[in-house]
Amino acid sequence: MLDLSKIETGKLELDLQECSIESLVQEVVEALGPGAAQKNLSLIAHVDSTANVTARCDGNRLRQILVNFIGNAIKFTATGSVSVRAESVRHEGQRLRLRFSVSDTGIGIPADRQDRLFCPFTQADCSTARNYGGSGLGLSICKQLVELMQGEIGIHSQIGHGSTFWFEVPLEIVNVAASLTPPLSESPARSAKPIVSSHVLVAEDNRINQMFVTELLKYCGCTCEVASNGDEALAAIQRHDYDLVLMDCQMPDMDGFTAVREIRRREANGQLIGHRPIIALTAHALAGDREHCLAAGMDDYLAKPLEASQLRAMLTKFLSN
Ligand code: ADP
């Protein structure tokens, strides 16, 4: 109630601090784990490597929203599982838009009641308070908090099959370095071997993406340099013989398509020796993107946000012999 009145009177302010997204999700899941275990539900969390960052954000408020979502998911699920996911969906300037979602295999919510759940004192139907208790306030506070963070909140649900509650918020990223951990399914020693010590040029204008890609490359055992546009990439390639180039397609001044055409032209007329693998990085996985990249002279294509496993597979493909 206090939160709601503070929000409504414009008195609630976010307390921004540096916060690890993975720790935040783990803490909430650990706190609510016993409740799920009591009902024999499995509570699973997955923080995608693209969301494995330290961000400047109001960690307590993010936790509050997740606690509300996960608490409800446990409450309204009799058998099965509750899964929590954090991933990045896109860049917004120098901020990264993170998406958090909580899915359950519970009772679900009828389509005609879904929108209203985010209004104060609303429950899916009159019997809910009788059967499950609750005030119907939690989700409306979540919505207001998410809006205060300039984000969006929503739900997908099918009666009898379960619900997914999600929210997306743009966050300022402090770093991605400390938080990158090897995927459990891979043995870094074995799979990193062929590409260790390769020297890679990253042509990318977005600072967050630069951080991501360079950290991923370091994690794969490569060394790298960064160019912020096509002109810088050309100059760097003329100076140094890189083993591979990761080329963002959209960059200011000279874009990736123009740069790769120029590199291929110089390779053809002998200004540059040999053929260097150039992998396009594109913001959207649109149909036709791949063809467009290949036609311009790229050797392959990766869609952003990059996943460690996809990048590693690409490096192995082009650097392993
Ligand atoms: P409450 O305190 O009543 O749980 P909320 O605002 O958090 O308040 O939720 C409002 C209503 O939305 C709940 O009473 C329930 O009817 C519905 N609801 C929320 N989450 C779920 C879910 N995961 N599955 C089914 N119904 C849900």
XYZ file of C-alpha atoms and ligand atoms in Angstrom:
348
model
C 0.000 0.000 0.000
C 2.838 2.307 0.957
C 4.592 1.578 -2.346
C 1.418 2.222 -4.282
C 0.738 5.550 -2.608
C 4.375 6.640 -3.032
C 4.216 5.739 -6.728
C 0.884 7.489 -7.188
C 2.114 10.669 -5.553
C 5.330 10.555 -7.590
C 7.425 10.120 -4.439
C 9.032 6.810 -5.246
C 12.560 7.201 -6.483
C 14.804 4.502 -7.847
C 17.958 3.777 -5.892
C 20.542 3.077 -8.584
C 23.524 0.937 -7.627
C 25.878 -1.448 -9.363
C 24.341 -4.846 -9.357
C 25.115 -8.225 -10.909
C 22.078 -9.536 -12.761
C 23.093 -13.146 -12.271
C 23.496 -12.742 -8.482
C 20.185 -10.928 -8.287
C 18.321 -13.742 -10.056
C 20.141 -16.391 -8.003
C 19.290 -14.653 -4.724
C 15.590 -14.514 -5.528
C 15.527 -18.121 -6.687
C 17.378 -19.271 -3.566
C 14.986 -17.340 -1.333
C 11.890 -18.806 -2.977
C 13.319 -22.290 -3.594
C 11.993 -23.798 -0.341
C 8.416 -22.685 -1.186
C 8.670 -24.393 -4.579
C 10.250 -27.513 -3.058
C 7.401 -27.778 -0.534
C 4.985 -28.126 -3.450
C 7.335 -30.472 -5.326
C 7.786 -27.911 -8.098
C 11.115 -27.489 -9.820
C 12.315 -23.910 -9.826
C 14.850 -23.345 -12.612
C 16.772 -20.156 -13.434
C 18.720 -19.355 -16.573
C 20.688 -16.146 -17.056
C 21.681 -15.967 -20.695
C 25.302 -14.940 -21.333
C 23.965 -11.751 -22.975
C 22.377 -10.747 -19.652
C 25.300 -11.812 -17.512
C 26.319 -8.249 -16.745
C 26.796 -5.753 -13.961
C 24.273 -2.952 -14.413
C 23.442 0.298 -12.672
C 19.940 -0.365 -11.481
C 17.609 -0.506 -8.499
C 18.362 -4.089 -7.483
C 15.825 -4.117 -4.644
C 13.014 -3.092 -6.959
C 14.031 -5.619 -9.620
C 14.088 -8.281 -6.880
C 10.671 -7.151 -5.679
C 9.181 -7.660 -9.151
C 10.804 -11.079 -9.567
C 9.674 -12.158 -6.087
C 6.134 -11.164 -6.991
C 6.203 -13.035 -10.333
C 7.868 -16.155 -8.932
C 5.751 -16.127 -5.775
C 2.582 -16.022 -7.876
C 3.901 -18.699 -10.233
C 4.498 -21.039 -7.270
C 1.152 -20.132 -5.731
C -0.874 -20.828 -8.862
C 0.945 -23.995 -9.980
C 0.059 -27.385 -8.542
C 2.433 -29.598 -10.535
C 5.354 -29.096 -12.904
C 7.833 -26.272 -12.905
C 8.537 -22.580 -12.635
C 11.340 -21.238 -14.796
C 12.995 -17.867 -14.613
C 14.946 -16.400 -17.495
C 16.997 -13.251 -18.017
C 18.286 -12.286 -21.460
C 19.124 -9.139 -23.372
C 16.870 -8.217 -26.248
C 18.560 -5.205 -27.810
C 20.639 -2.094 -27.318
C 18.963 1.223 -26.698
C 21.754 3.714 -27.249
C 24.356 2.831 -24.661
C 21.850 0.936 -22.562
C 20.979 -2.713 -22.829
C 17.353 -3.776 -22.758
C 17.046 -6.798 -20.474
C 14.073 -9.104 -20.478
C 13.100 -11.082 -17.388
C 10.426 -13.749 -17.628
C 8.839 -16.230 -15.280
C 6.958 -19.172 -16.783
C 4.869 -21.714 -14.947
C 2.824 -24.796 -15.732
C -0.039 -23.634 -13.526
C -3.738 -22.828 -13.839
C -3.350 -20.082 -16.460
C -5.475 -16.947 -16.798
C -8.435 -16.397 -19.175
C -7.600 -14.022 -22.038
C -10.329 -11.534 -21.114
C -8.880 -11.060 -17.611
C -5.216 -10.703 -18.470
C -5.037 -6.941 -19.099
C -6.877 -6.060 -15.917
C -4.468 -7.964 -13.672
C -2.103 -5.034 -13.705
C -4.772 -2.726 -12.228
C -4.863 -2.369 -8.409
C -6.979 -4.817 -6.381
C -7.662 -7.117 -9.344
C -7.614 -10.879 -9.201
C -8.305 -13.287 -12.065
C -11.702 -14.221 -10.638
C -13.737 -13.868 -7.476
C -12.800 -17.288 -6.154
C -9.053 -16.478 -6.220
C -9.045 -14.541 -2.943
C -11.082 -17.301 -1.323
C -8.824 -20.116 -2.548
C -5.391 -18.516 -2.610
C -5.614 -15.337 -0.533
C -3.743 -12.221 -1.706
C -4.719 -8.610 -2.224
C -4.506 -8.218 -6.001
C -1.998 -5.399 -5.511
C 1.319 -7.064 -6.393
C 1.127 -6.912 -10.167
C -0.090 -3.321 -10.262
C 2.935 -2.296 -8.183
C 5.166 -4.300 -10.527
C 3.689 -2.465 -13.512
C 4.279 0.927 -11.915
C 7.850 0.027 -10.958
C 8.617 -1.215 -14.460
C 7.184 1.986 -15.929
C 9.289 4.034 -13.526
C 12.270 2.181 -15.010
C 10.998 3.117 -18.502
C 10.220 -0.499 -19.298
C 7.305 -2.653 -20.307
C 5.459 -5.490 -18.604
C 3.221 -8.203 -20.018
C 1.796 -11.668 -19.844
C 1.191 -14.669 -22.101
C -1.129 -17.238 -20.639
C -3.319 -20.100 -21.642
C -5.910 -21.413 -19.283
C -4.934 -24.837 -18.002
C -1.453 -24.676 -19.558
C 0.339 -21.996 -17.565
C 1.482 -18.407 -17.718
C 4.540 -16.363 -18.568
C 4.881 -12.996 -16.892
C 7.642 -10.840 -18.359
C 9.116 -7.379 -18.114
C 11.777 -5.528 -20.072
C 13.866 -2.636 -18.771
C 16.695 -0.622 -20.335
C 19.748 -0.692 -18.048
C 23.074 1.066 -18.062
C 25.793 -1.580 -18.220
C 28.830 -1.141 -16.002
C 30.764 -4.167 -17.186
C 30.453 -7.640 -18.578
C 33.900 -8.843 -17.602
C 33.680 -10.483 -14.205
C 30.409 -12.149 -14.888
C 31.201 -14.326 -17.891
C 31.403 -17.900 -16.753
C 32.086 -20.885 -19.006
C 28.920 -22.657 -20.127
C 28.628 -25.808 -18.038
C 28.103 -28.004 -21.061
C 31.434 -27.091 -22.620
C 34.931 -27.930 -21.639
C 36.847 -24.687 -22.277
C 40.197 -26.473 -22.391
C 39.078 -28.733 -25.219
C 36.868 -26.483 -27.320
C 38.967 -23.322 -26.895
C 42.176 -24.970 -28.055
C 42.104 -24.453 -31.830
C 41.322 -20.751 -31.552
C 43.598 -19.768 -28.686
C 45.986 -16.919 -29.579
C 44.103 -15.905 -32.693
C 44.085 -12.168 -33.188
C 40.678 -10.770 -34.052
C 39.526 -7.312 -35.159
C 36.131 -6.230 -33.840
C 34.553 -3.476 -35.937
C 31.630 -2.262 -33.859
C 30.443 1.198 -32.847
C 28.303 0.373 -29.824
C 30.254 0.528 -26.582
C 28.244 -2.188 -24.830
C 28.604 -4.504 -27.781
C 32.328 -3.789 -27.917
C 32.563 -4.875 -24.272
C 30.522 -8.010 -24.878
C 32.345 -9.156 -27.955
C 35.817 -8.475 -26.601
C 35.008 -10.311 -23.355
C 33.595 -13.252 -25.280
C 36.705 -13.333 -27.465
C 38.995 -13.208 -24.441
C 37.007 -15.997 -22.876
C 37.548 -18.021 -26.055
C 41.300 -17.429 -25.759
C 41.672 -14.828 -28.530
C 43.274 -11.410 -28.395
C 41.494 -8.549 -30.077
C 41.431 -4.926 -31.142
C 38.426 -2.686 -31.628
C 37.555 -0.331 -34.483
C 34.525 1.946 -34.166
C 33.618 2.282 -37.836
C 34.501 1.044 -41.316
C 37.279 3.610 -41.854
C 39.029 2.595 -38.639
C 38.600 -1.077 -39.539
C 40.210 -0.534 -42.958
C 43.124 1.340 -41.417
C 43.636 -1.391 -38.801
C 43.528 -4.161 -41.413
C 46.019 -2.319 -43.589
C 48.376 -2.145 -40.576
C 47.884 -5.645 -39.218
C 47.116 -9.103 -40.569
C 44.208 -10.275 -38.371
C 43.193 -13.934 -38.269
C 39.533 -12.952 -38.418
C 37.338 -9.850 -38.502
C 33.957 -9.427 -36.807
C 32.200 -6.652 -38.702
C 29.084 -4.859 -37.498
C 26.906 -4.038 -40.510
C 25.525 -0.733 -39.253
C 28.179 1.745 -38.208
C 28.435 5.520 -38.577
C 30.531 7.032 -41.402
C 31.545 3.876 -43.257
C 29.239 0.911 -42.598
C 30.243 -2.751 -42.544
C 28.992 -3.533 -46.057
C 31.054 -0.747 -47.614
C 34.103 -1.706 -45.555
C 33.961 -5.376 -46.550
C 33.576 -4.510 -50.249
C 36.651 -2.306 -49.991
C 38.642 -5.019 -48.161
C 37.735 -7.593 -50.827
C 38.715 -5.110 -53.564
C 42.114 -4.562 -51.937
C 42.595 -8.326 -51.547
C 41.804 -8.788 -55.235
C 44.256 -6.128 -56.444
C 47.060 -7.183 -54.078
C 46.965 -4.186 -51.702
C 46.138 -6.752 -49.016
C 47.588 -10.263 -49.030
C 45.282 -13.295 -48.866
C 41.638 -13.663 -47.895
C 40.756 -12.887 -44.275
C 37.567 -14.382 -42.839
C 35.051 -11.620 -42.149
C 31.944 -12.428 -40.109
C 29.051 -9.978 -40.205
C 27.349 -8.929 -36.968
C 23.802 -7.788 -37.534
C 21.246 -6.366 -35.157
C 18.279 -8.340 -36.410
C 17.997 -11.863 -37.721
C 15.925 -10.780 -40.691
C 15.182 -12.996 -43.655
C 17.536 -11.981 -46.460
C 20.179 -10.573 -44.084
C 22.466 -13.507 -44.620
C 22.302 -13.240 -48.415
C 22.905 -9.500 -48.226
C 26.009 -10.063 -46.069
C 27.397 -12.829 -48.273
C 26.779 -10.756 -51.417
C 28.808 -7.893 -49.922
C 31.763 -10.249 -49.317
C 31.278 -11.475 -45.750
C 32.139 -15.139 -45.134
C 29.377 -15.725 -42.629
C 26.922 -14.039 -40.382
C 26.049 -13.790 -36.661
C 22.932 -12.135 -35.229
C 23.202 -9.973 -32.118
C 22.947 -10.317 -29.179
C 25.818 -12.764 -29.501
C 25.802 -16.029 -27.592
C 29.162 -17.403 -26.424
C 28.440 -20.796 -27.990
C 27.560 -19.300 -31.406
C 30.667 -17.148 -31.468
C 32.824 -20.076 -30.446
C 31.311 -22.255 -33.181
C 32.059 -19.549 -35.750
C 35.647 -19.107 -34.538
C 36.184 -22.845 -34.649
C 34.791 -22.992 -38.188
C 37.160 -20.354 -39.529
C 40.221 -20.646 -37.300
C 40.654 -24.313 -36.495
C 42.923 -25.363 -39.368
P -2.195 -11.301 -5.346
O -1.647 -10.682 -4.127
O -3.683 -11.493 -5.281
O -1.464 -12.506 -5.806
P -1.223 -10.034 -7.755
O -1.451 -8.642 -8.267
O 0.184 -10.450 -7.589
O -2.018 -10.137 -6.422
O -1.945 -11.036 -8.732
C -3.262 -10.727 -9.156
C -3.971 -11.944 -9.641
O -3.382 -12.395 -10.868
C -3.889 -13.153 -8.733
O -4.814 -13.074 -7.689
C -4.225 -14.272 -9.697
O -5.615 -14.315 -9.926
C -3.558 -13.790 -10.989
N -2.215 -14.371 -11.194
C -1.017 -13.768 -10.975
N -0.016 -14.578 -11.302
C -0.556 -15.721 -11.747
C -0.030 -16.955 -12.252
N 1.286 -17.156 -12.377
N -0.918 -17.912 -12.625
C -2.235 -17.706 -12.520
N -2.800 -16.565 -12.059
C -1.992 -15.584 -11.673
